[in-house]
């Protein structure tokens, strides 16, 4: 089998190496799978470069999610059979062409668009949890988000649109507006000091009950100022590197709740039921094509250097996938 | 009857005037009461001086709470009888010797320490709601608060101690430590940059699950840094006039929830059940003397100027009460 490995931190195109190892037969309770597709995320590249919160033990295999097909199962594995599609989610080391691991590492997946399913367990899952964990949203409710053109932001737009939830989407550049309109964004505005007034004008003053922010700094402050009494703002990133000032008038007099979300912690603490509920909702949407992540390009493991180079280019249009077993 | 009135905003000792008016008989559904005791709170003085968020319509009678005795009831009032003690809570205009108002304005109160009951509906109620609305606390849990020597802070200490909840109390001056120890504070510390380390040392690193802050600015930031994973910080004031920076690492990686509390809004939105639950818990504690607000002095309405002067002196030790019907 082939794996992608890095033995030291550094520029991904330099430090990542393809390595061949013998296959490992599944032991009791284990499953051997061949990997169909696994995405390259910015967080993977940051981790390889040593710029991520958690530094891995080296050598390490990157990759946090993907889709695979069961090749063979060990003793005692009843619910998975050869040929079954499975998700790899919440575990590391997916940039490889096959993997032998405990059956509990794999989530049975439907047939359908395998590439879409391979990118479900990070960004779409984050968007889904943002939309479900904090506030009971009903059809017609308004929410607002920053960094609306991020992978999570685009998923929020699509998943909200599926449920009839209306989105105000804040971006930094006007050029991004038509793309977000086309995937179902209701209102798309560029960030700026008068954001709250422009939001009110566009929504007709409808109450905004939930905000998602991954920019922090003044953008967080401005999103907060658009919110209705009793609304919640969820922070899930600090892209600007700036901490916001906390508007205590919003918190005290307007009863705005401030919360945070971190997917790694969700994977640590989610119950089996939580996982089934989340994946059970998302998989049919992505398998059937109602919701889509844009794909820029596909690379075999042998072209890992080209793949990570492409993944870090600003001109790309969507995700870069590794497809280790493509013809 | 006598009322205290101000027709313009200004220094309370100058603008407050005693005024005599004819009594008013209770109409259908109304009750006439004579007022036993009503406290002077800092918020009352700020409002008279025009330094409070909401400015009243003038002329106005100050005062937000008190205890009274029913004198007579109008047609259709069944649950209140002459001689019954009642609380006045969540309504304005209590600085007077009698009041005729709808029966729903009054909450039946037990016999017992009337002066203590007269000060229950603002500070003790705030402390009670802080301790019950946000987190399910169990005996042995640790909480932390700033401005621990404030009227609300001292109530938090006493009400927490009643339930076996342990308190870390942050104050600005060392001289305040013995007083807070004596009313049941477990740990009392002066504020400072190394607060989190000193808290950890005093608590043995026990998780702190809830924080109350009325200081804002750096004190809010420091309280937040002492909290356990999943804890909540409740802001209910901005005494320092400084907004805090919001530590998003606490919010995202440590899942700290940020909430606010404002008593006026609680009175606007609380259901009859909410009120009964809150007052039903507090009244026996205060009527029976298990929990106490310190009283500095008592004044008749005729000495309103002396009373408000005393209430704004820093040397006083407790609340100043108006006792309009004292012998």
CSV table of N, CA and C in Angstrom, one decimal, chain A residues 87 89 107-108 110 117 120-133 159 163 261 263 266-267 270-286:
chain,number,residue,atom,x,y,z
A,87,UNK,N,-17.5,6.1,5.2
A,87,UNK,CA,-16.8,7.3,5.5
A,87,UNK,C,-15.7,7.1,6.5
A,89,UNK,N,-14.0,9.5,9.2
A,89,UNK,CA,-14.4,10.8,9.7
A,89,UNK,C,-13.8,11.0,11.1
A,107,UNK,N,-17.9,4.7,9.0
A,107,UNK,CA,-19.4,5.0,9.0
A,107,UNK,C,-20.0,4.5,7.7
A,108,UNK,N,-20.9,3.6,7.7
A,108,UNK,CA,-21.5,3.1,6.5
A,108,UNK,C,-22.1,4.3,5.7
A,110,UNK,N,-24.0,5.7,1.9
A,110,UNK,CA,-24.8,5.2,0.8
A,110,UNK,C,-24.0,5.2,-0.5
A,117,UNK,N,-19.3,12.8,-1.0
A,117,UNK,CA,-19.3,12.2,0.4
A,117,UNK,C,-18.0,12.2,1.0
A,120,UNK,N,-17.5,15.4,3.4
A,120,UNK,CA,-18.7,15.7,4.2
A,120,UNK,C,-18.4,15.9,5.7
A,121,UNK,N,-17.3,15.3,6.1
A,121,UNK,CA,-17.1,15.2,7.6
A,121,UNK,C,-16.4,16.3,8.2
A,122,UNK,N,-16.0,17.4,7.5
A,122,UNK,CA,-15.4,18.5,8.1
A,122,UNK,C,-16.2,19.8,7.8
A,123,UNK,N,-16.2,20.3,6.6
A,123,UNK,CA,-16.9,21.5,6.4
A,123,UNK,C,-18.5,21.4,6.4
A,124,UNK,N,-19.0,20.5,5.6
A,124,UNK,CA,-20.5,20.4,5.7
A,124,UNK,C,-21.0,20.0,7.1
A,125,UNK,N,-20.2,19.1,7.8
A,125,UNK,CA,-20.6,18.8,9.2
A,125,UNK,C,-20.5,20.0,10.1
A,126,UNK,N,-19.5,20.8,9.9
A,126,UNK,CA,-19.4,22.1,10.7
A,126,UNK,C,-20.6,22.9,10.5
A,127,UNK,N,-21.0,23.1,9.2
A,127,UNK,CA,-22.1,24.0,8.8
A,127,UNK,C,-23.4,23.4,9.4
A,128,UNK,N,-23.6,22.1,9.3
A,128,UNK,CA,-24.8,21.4,9.8
A,128,UNK,C,-24.9,21.6,11.3
A,129,UNK,N,-23.8,21.4,12.0
A,129,UNK,CA,-23.8,21.6,13.5
A,129,UNK,C,-24.0,23.0,13.9
A,130,UNK,N,-23.4,24.0,13.2
A,130,UNK,CA,-23.7,25.4,13.5
A,130,UNK,C,-25.2,25.7,13.3
A,131,UNK,N,-25.8,25.0,12.3
A,131,UNK,CA,-27.2,25.3,12.1
A,131,UNK,C,-28.2,24.5,13.0
A,132,UNK,N,-27.7,23.6,13.8
A,132,UNK,CA,-28.6,22.7,14.6
A,132,UNK,C,-28.3,22.7,16.1
A,133,UNK,N,-27.1,23.0,16.5
A,133,UNK,CA,-26.7,22.9,17.9
A,133,UNK,C,-27.1,24.0,18.8
A,159,UNK,N,-27.2,24.5,3.0
A,159,UNK,CA,-28.0,23.7,4.0
A,159,UNK,C,-29.1,24.6,4.6
A,163,UNK,N,-33.6,24.2,4.0
A,163,UNK,CA,-34.6,24.3,5.1
A,163,UNK,C,-35.4,25.5,5.1
A,261,UNK,N,-17.7,27.2,18.7
A,261,UNK,CA,-17.8,25.8,18.1
A,261,UNK,C,-16.5,25.4,17.6
A,263,UNK,N,-14.9,21.8,15.9
A,263,UNK,CA,-15.3,20.5,15.4
A,263,UNK,C,-14.5,19.3,16.1
A,266,UNK,N,-16.1,18.4,19.1
A,266,UNK,CA,-17.4,17.6,18.9
A,266,UNK,C,-17.1,16.2,18.6
A,267,UNK,N,-16.1,15.9,17.8
A,267,UNK,CA,-15.7,14.5,17.5
A,267,UNK,C,-15.3,13.8,18.8
A,270,UNK,N,-19.0,13.8,21.0
A,270,UNK,CA,-20.4,13.4,20.4
A,270,UNK,C,-20.7,12.0,20.7
A,271,UNK,N,-21.9,11.7,21.1
A,271,UNK,CA,-22.4,10.3,21.3
A,271,UNK,C,-22.6,9.7,20.0
A,272,UNK,N,-22.7,8.3,20.0
A,272,UNK,CA,-23.0,7.6,18.8
A,272,UNK,C,-24.3,8.1,18.1
A,273,UNK,N,-25.3,8.5,19.0
A,273,UNK,CA,-26.6,9.0,18.5
A,273,UNK,C,-26.4,10.4,17.8
A,274,UNK,N,-25.5,11.2,18.4
A,274,UNK,CA,-25.2,12.5,17.8
A,274,UNK,C,-24.6,12.3,16.4
A,275,UNK,N,-23.7,11.4,16.3
A,275,UNK,CA,-23.0,11.2,15.0
A,275,UNK,C,-24.0,10.6,14.0
A,276,UNK,N,-24.8,9.6,14.4
A,276,UNK,CA,-25.8,9.1,13.5
A,276,UNK,C,-26.8,10.1,13.0
A,277,UNK,N,-27.2,11.0,13.9
A,277,UNK,CA,-28.1,12.0,13.5
A,277,UNK,C,-27.5,13.0,12.5
A,278,UNK,N,-26.3,13.4,12.8
A,278,UNK,CA,-25.6,14.3,11.9
A,278,UNK,C,-25.3,13.7,10.5
A,279,UNK,N,-24.7,12.5,10.5
A,279,UNK,CA,-24.3,11.9,9.2
A,279,UNK,C,-25.6,11.4,8.5
A,280,UNK,N,-26.6,11.0,9.3
A,280,UNK,CA,-27.8,10.5,8.6
A,280,UNK,C,-28.5,11.6,7.9
A,281,UNK,N,-28.4,12.9,8.4
A,281,UNK,CA,-29.0,14.0,7.7
A,281,UNK,C,-28.2,14.4,6.5
A,282,UNK,N,-26.9,14.4,6.6
A,282,UNK,CA,-26.0,15.0,5.6
A,282,UNK,C,-25.8,14.0,4.4
A,283,UNK,N,-25.7,12.7,4.7
A,283,UNK,CA,-25.2,11.8,3.6
A,283,UNK,C,-26.2,11.8,2.4
A,284,UNK,N,-27.5,11.7,2.7
A,284,UNK,CA,-28.4,11.7,1.5
A,284,UNK,C,-28.3,12.9,0.7
A,285,UNK,N,-28.2,14.1,1.3
A,285,UNK,CA,-28.1,15.4,0.6
A,285,UNK,C,-26.9,15.4,-0.3
A,286,UNK,N,-25.8,14.9,0.1
A,286,UNK,CA,-24.5,14.9,-0.7
A,286,UNK,C,-24.5,13.8,-1.7
